[in-house]
Amino acid sequence: MENKQIKKSILRKLSSAVIGRLESFFYRFGFAIGCHPWRTILGCLSLVALSSLGILRFHQEKDPMKLWIPRNSDFIHDTNWLVNQFREGQRVQSILITAPNVLEPQVLRKLEDIQQKLENLNADGITWEDVCFRIPVVDFIFKRRKRDERENLILDKDHVDYEKDSVFDLGSLLGDDMYCRIINKLDTACMEHSVLELWKFSQQKIHNLTEEKIIKALNRTTVSPVYGHSTDYVQLLGGIRRNGTGHIVGASALLSLYMVHVDFLSVNFDENGNEAGTADWATTPILKWEQKFMDMMENVTRHAQEIEVFYEAGRSFADISAAAMFQDIDKLIIGIVMMFIYIQLIVSKFNLVECRLLVGSIGLLCILMAFIVACGFCSLLGISYGPVHTALPFLLLGIGVDDMFVIVTCWKNLNLGNNQASLPEKIGRTLQHAGTSITVTTVTDITAFLVGSLTILPSLQSFCLYAAAGLLMTYIFQATFFVACFVLDERRIEKNHNCALICYKHTNYKPNPCSEVEYSKQFLYIVYSKVVFTKPGKFLVIILTLGLAAAGIRGCILLKQKFDPNWFLAKHTHLYKFNMERAKFFPDIGQDAEIYFGRLNYSAELPNIYRLLTQFKKEENIIKNLEEWYSGFRYYVNRNIGKDIATDILSDDEFSTYISKYLFSPIGSKHQKNFRFDGHLRCGQPAPPITVSSFDFKFKLFDGPEEFLPAMNKVKKLLHESNFTTGDRFSTVWGKVLANWVTDEVIDTELYRNLSLACVCVMVCTLLLIINIMACLSVFLCVLLTLVSVGGFLHYWGQTIDSTSCIGLQLATGLCVDYAAHICLAFLSRTGTRSARALDAVTSIGPAIYSGGLSTLLAISMLALSDSYIFTSFFKIFFLVVMFGLFYGTMFLPVLLSLIGPKPYESLQATAPQPEEMKVYSLCNAEEPS
């Protein structure tokens, strides 16, 4: 027992020594600023000017891969491999027409009119022919006439998919030379998928159509008359109506797809990306053409009659999501203006002399200066600036204004009615108390963000580093530049100069007595002494705390991880309308994906590819619309050579010869886009070694991560078990949708890990600075309760775990610790009974805390009216953080401290410099000009 008392005594003495040293330092520091405000101001401005040179290395990251995808993710590795090995891809432009029956002639004539406009588009000399994805045209087809020939094949029944559209091998009939001369004369065509192919896009044929001809063509045609490839036109119809025999007789929606070619190696995100980091691979000519396409379609939709037209361009999501991120900046600016007015009301007194217009403006200027220095310093270190960094000024604003309010409140508390001390002494006493308080909160905030920078999400990591630097500079400028300007403003007040017309002096000025009264302090004293600190009041606060904590825990358990890109789209945008209509008429359209194989020895690996393909076809619950070259190649070789490649091993030479013939045949030419070779593929010659081959498929639509993550991992597992043993053994699944899925796979783990580490950092930092275990546990408990309540009530408010909420909750840690830490420090600095100390603490520092919280609420208030998902998410998070942070920090914590609070510091009588120490400040005798 005696040892425990000794340990407690040592801790109390140590904590008193640390706080005493801090307060002594800040007294001297404030005294020096009070003596030399102009030197302080010039030094701060010099630091800003010097740091701004780092902005010469400023780089705004626009590449989505370097912003949103976890570092060292397989998806990043696979994407880099795809860009360098496959080298090209497609961007899809979509047109969706809806009508009571889209299979009527007038609807197709309207579609043909749109088609003509699309083909005639010219964007600064860039036409559809310049940007389209081109594929081979094999427009001669010889139908098989003897159906019984299939009986001679040795294929499995499950793989006989080509008997209706099979063709003779003209190469064996005509000879390779003659056949290849015909093939080489054939043209390529822009890849489009439209029912207009049925009439070869002929304007004359389309204008002479009848409904009977349309329905007949759709029910009978399975091979494209334009490309010569097997094509399923039913996939382009939505809301299909069939007769008793199963034939199509009508439909409510008609989809047309147009493919734009993308050369991955020519993409430069610094030039063609957007500030939101949501751009897709595209070059400047593509973006220009797509903008022209959107302008044309906007005009078409505006003047459409009897039908409705919806559209999507390759750049639609990037443009709309980027605009959504910044579309309501005006609302944020209005909120900041309201915040500025509120600041003036708090820091000023209502008379012409003591109104502090300069001080309120300087407080906001400090935040701007901190932002500039943080950007310069981080840019100098090569840390990129990202789209989420637009929230950084707001974070600095919320915390920086709190620091300013603490300084002003301490000035009022310590110097009200005290006209005997000199101005430097008053400033010294002010920073003696305020400096310690804002130091503790700043250190915990910075440490929390530095720990947050350990995340594997690149954008969040960069943001945390910028935030840590910004918070440090905000703290420095508030403690120096703001205080120095406050000194100059106080000199102005002492000389009775006007607050706006500084040169004008009020003679015989006497302030209004009402402006000398601190109403906020009196109000808090009445509320806490008469209500909160009564026995019923304390009981009610504790019960309310337990209730909110229980509700928060339940909400956190129910909080789901989910993200839908449609949330970034305003309801009035063309893409949102298109997505809604497509989901309505094509509910099972699925998510595009591909399987890629690397430099395998394909002749040896064909059996493994067959087994893998067989497994894939069994996974009907997760994948659909599998389009692969293997089955067609197997059919082709079986029919023309008499071998079954699933069991008969081909030599390397045989495989190279057969695959070349297949890819130039009518049924195989469409798969040329699925191959890359180490050389040129030429008709009549064996194919060069394959560097990449691919299968196309679609993931089925899933409701959330609980469905799509197992589906993604199942496909990865099948590939991992494919047992490739030759070449580079490389195989992977890739699709643009996987960029979101791999992030969703780790986002919840990252969120809880970061928040847990941040809470631990709060505990450690407060322990090191305050050195009082009970006080540290109290602050930690308030932070934990705030985060639990915010997370839980986000669920009740319809929010989910995604990248936006992950960043917002990371910000919450930095904000919520301030409220509790200020109260706890003030409590430790008071003497008397626990209740008296708690009451004194909350009435002295409470006005600053409440002012900071209310100013933050004012700044975000206009965001409640926003249509942007990002802004509404941030509003919900910050609103909950402020409300719960204030409740737990200024209601629950004072009650807790009044019941079981720790003892005060043993010796906290900060001493002013002794006469001999005043020599350090002798230069104050030569006072700077005001």
PDB file of C-alpha atoms in Angstrom, residues 679-782:
ATOM      1  CA  GLY A 679       5.597 -10.646 -83.578  1.00  0.00           C
ATOM      2  CA  HIS A 680       2.996 -10.053 -86.288  1.00  0.00           C
ATOM      3  CA  LEU A 681       0.199 -12.535 -86.877  1.00  0.00           C
ATOM      4  CA  ARG A 682      -0.003 -13.143 -90.624  1.00  0.00           C
ATOM      5  CA  CYS A 683      -2.462 -15.223 -92.587  1.00  0.00           C
ATOM      6  CA  GLY A 684      -0.942 -18.393 -94.014  1.00  0.00           C
ATOM      7  CA  GLN A 685       1.982 -18.337 -91.577  1.00  0.00           C
ATOM      8  CA  PRO A 686       2.357 -20.053 -88.189  1.00  0.00           C
ATOM      9  CA  ALA A 687       1.510 -17.771 -85.313  1.00  0.00           C
ATOM     10  CA  PRO A 688       4.423 -16.257 -83.383  1.00  0.00           C
ATOM     11  CA  PRO A 689       4.723 -17.225 -79.694  1.00  0.00           C
ATOM     12  CA  ILE A 690       1.722 -16.004 -77.702  1.00  0.00           C
ATOM     13  CA  THR A 691       2.540 -13.392 -75.069  1.00  0.00           C
ATOM     14  CA  VAL A 692      -1.025 -12.896 -73.813  1.00  0.00           C
ATOM     15  CA  SER A 693      -4.389 -14.562 -74.361  1.00  0.00           C
ATOM     16  CA  SER A 694      -7.690 -13.851 -72.664  1.00  0.00           C
ATOM     17  CA  PHE A 695     -11.221 -15.029 -72.004  1.00  0.00           C
ATOM     18  CA  ASP A 696     -14.073 -12.556 -71.598  1.00  0.00           C
ATOM     19  CA  PHE A 697     -16.884 -13.018 -69.101  1.00  0.00           C
ATOM     20  CA  LYS A 698     -19.176 -11.124 -66.780  1.00  0.00           C
ATOM     21  CA  PHE A 699     -19.532 -11.313 -63.038  1.00  0.00           C
ATOM     22  CA  LYS A 700     -23.144 -11.486 -62.064  1.00  0.00           C
ATOM     23  CA  LEU A 701     -24.575  -8.479 -60.260  1.00  0.00           C
ATOM     24  CA  PHE A 702     -24.040  -8.735 -56.511  1.00  0.00           C
ATOM     25  CA  ASP A 703     -25.688  -6.941 -53.607  1.00  0.00           C
ATOM     26  CA  GLY A 704     -22.525  -6.172 -51.682  1.00  0.00           C
ATOM     27  CA  PRO A 705     -19.064  -7.264 -50.495  1.00  0.00           C
ATOM     28  CA  GLU A 706     -20.503 -10.328 -48.788  1.00  0.00           C
ATOM     29  CA  GLU A 707     -21.296 -11.626 -52.296  1.00  0.00           C
ATOM     30  CA  PHE A 708     -18.752 -10.153 -54.700  1.00  0.00           C
ATOM     31  CA  LEU A 709     -15.643 -10.726 -52.554  1.00  0.00           C
ATOM     32  CA  PRO A 710     -16.198 -14.513 -52.344  1.00  0.00           C
ATOM     33  CA  ALA A 711     -16.935 -14.526 -56.093  1.00  0.00           C
ATOM     34  CA  MET A 712     -13.696 -12.672 -56.875  1.00  0.00           C
ATOM     35  CA  ASN A 713     -11.670 -14.915 -54.579  1.00  0.00           C
ATOM     36  CA  LYS A 714     -13.303 -18.033 -56.050  1.00  0.00           C
ATOM     37  CA  VAL A 715     -12.136 -17.080 -59.536  1.00  0.00           C
ATOM     38  CA  LYS A 716      -8.659 -16.324 -58.197  1.00  0.00           C
ATOM     39  CA  LYS A 717      -8.603 -19.688 -56.472  1.00  0.00           C
ATOM     40  CA  LEU A 718      -9.538 -21.517 -59.683  1.00  0.00           C
ATOM     41  CA  LEU A 719      -6.712 -19.772 -61.499  1.00  0.00           C
ATOM     42  CA  HIS A 720      -4.282 -20.538 -58.702  1.00  0.00           C
ATOM     43  CA  GLU A 721      -5.228 -24.226 -58.919  1.00  0.00           C
ATOM     44  CA  SER A 722      -4.893 -24.319 -62.718  1.00  0.00           C
ATOM     45  CA  ASN A 723      -1.442 -25.942 -62.360  1.00  0.00           C
ATOM     46  CA  PHE A 724       0.290 -24.160 -65.228  1.00  0.00           C
ATOM     47  CA  THR A 725       3.877 -25.389 -65.323  1.00  0.00           C
ATOM     48  CA  THR A 726       5.341 -23.800 -68.445  1.00  0.00           C
ATOM     49  CA  GLY A 727       6.497 -20.354 -69.470  1.00  0.00           C
ATOM     50  CA  ASP A 728       5.906 -17.592 -66.933  1.00  0.00           C
ATOM     51  CA  ARG A 729       2.949 -19.564 -65.429  1.00  0.00           C
ATOM     52  CA  PHE A 730       1.055 -16.294 -65.254  1.00  0.00           C
ATOM     53  CA  SER A 731      -2.728 -16.144 -65.077  1.00  0.00           C
ATOM     54  CA  THR A 732      -5.032 -13.621 -63.490  1.00  0.00           C
ATOM     55  CA  VAL A 733      -8.541 -12.227 -63.428  1.00  0.00           C
ATOM     56  CA  TRP A 734      -8.887  -8.540 -64.209  1.00  0.00           C
ATOM     57  CA  GLY A 735     -11.719  -6.074 -64.640  1.00  0.00           C
ATOM     58  CA  LYS A 736     -12.277  -2.418 -63.874  1.00  0.00           C
ATOM     59  CA  VAL A 737     -14.816  -3.361 -61.232  1.00  0.00           C
ATOM     60  CA  LEU A 738     -12.097  -5.231 -59.349  1.00  0.00           C
ATOM     61  CA  ALA A 739     -10.476  -1.869 -58.576  1.00  0.00           C
ATOM     62  CA  ASN A 740     -13.385  -1.181 -56.240  1.00  0.00           C
ATOM     63  CA  TRP A 741     -13.579  -4.731 -54.964  1.00  0.00           C
ATOM     64  CA  VAL A 742      -9.940  -5.034 -53.865  1.00  0.00           C
ATOM     65  CA  THR A 743     -10.334  -1.759 -51.970  1.00  0.00           C
ATOM     66  CA  ASP A 744     -13.567  -2.953 -50.384  1.00  0.00           C
ATOM     67  CA  GLU A 745     -11.743  -6.101 -49.332  1.00  0.00           C
ATOM     68  CA  VAL A 746      -9.456  -4.152 -47.005  1.00  0.00           C
ATOM     69  CA  ILE A 747     -11.300  -0.887 -46.297  1.00  0.00           C
ATOM     70  CA  ASP A 748     -13.093  -2.041 -43.149  1.00  0.00           C
ATOM     71  CA  THR A 749      -9.921  -3.624 -41.752  1.00  0.00           C
ATOM     72  CA  GLU A 750      -7.998  -0.453 -42.529  1.00  0.00           C
ATOM     73  CA  LEU A 751     -10.645   1.718 -40.910  1.00  0.00           C
ATOM     74  CA  TYR A 752     -10.774  -0.207 -37.641  1.00  0.00           C
ATOM     75  CA  ARG A 753      -6.994  -0.606 -37.549  1.00  0.00           C
ATOM     76  CA  ASN A 754      -6.391   3.107 -38.097  1.00  0.00           C
ATOM     77  CA  LEU A 755      -8.974   4.160 -35.539  1.00  0.00           C
ATOM     78  CA  SER A 756      -7.622   1.683 -32.993  1.00  0.00           C
ATOM     79  CA  LEU A 757      -4.072   2.918 -33.484  1.00  0.00           C
ATOM     80  CA  ALA A 758      -5.270   6.518 -33.303  1.00  0.00           C
ATOM     81  CA  CYS A 759      -6.985   5.836 -29.959  1.00  0.00           C
ATOM     82  CA  VAL A 760      -3.838   4.178 -28.628  1.00  0.00           C
ATOM     83  CA  CYS A 761      -1.833   7.200 -29.755  1.00  0.00           C
ATOM     84  CA  VAL A 762      -4.225   9.518 -27.946  1.00  0.00           C
ATOM     85  CA  MET A 763      -3.704   7.449 -24.799  1.00  0.00           C
ATOM     86  CA  VAL A 764       0.095   7.388 -25.094  1.00  0.00           C
ATOM     87  CA  CYS A 765       0.477  11.066 -25.980  1.00  0.00           C
ATOM     88  CA  THR A 766      -1.771  12.307 -23.196  1.00  0.00           C
ATOM     89  CA  LEU A 767       0.052  10.019 -20.787  1.00  0.00           C
ATOM     90  CA  LEU A 768       3.451  11.358 -21.827  1.00  0.00           C
ATOM     91  CA  LEU A 769       2.337  14.989 -21.672  1.00  0.00           C
ATOM     92  CA  ILE A 770      -0.032  14.949 -18.706  1.00  0.00           C
ATOM     93  CA  ILE A 771       1.534  11.992 -16.857  1.00  0.00           C
ATOM     94  CA  ASN A 772      -1.668  11.203 -15.018  1.00  0.00           C
ATOM     95  CA  ILE A 773      -3.136   7.778 -15.620  1.00  0.00           C
ATOM     96  CA  MET A 774      -6.654   8.634 -14.464  1.00  0.00           C
ATOM     97  CA  ALA A 775      -6.751  11.767 -16.618  1.00  0.00           C
ATOM     98  CA  CYS A 776      -5.444   9.883 -19.649  1.00  0.00           C
ATOM     99  CA  LEU A 777      -8.004   7.111 -19.213  1.00  0.00           C
ATOM    100  CA  SER A 778     -10.735   9.738 -18.985  1.00  0.00           C
ATOM    101  CA  VAL A 779      -9.672  11.399 -22.244  1.00  0.00           C
ATOM    102  CA  PHE A 780      -9.294   8.006 -23.923  1.00  0.00           C
ATOM    103  CA  LEU A 781     -12.764   6.967 -22.785  1.00  0.00           C
ATOM    104  CA  CYS A 782     -14.304  10.136 -24.239  1.00  0.00           C
TER     105      CYS A 782
END
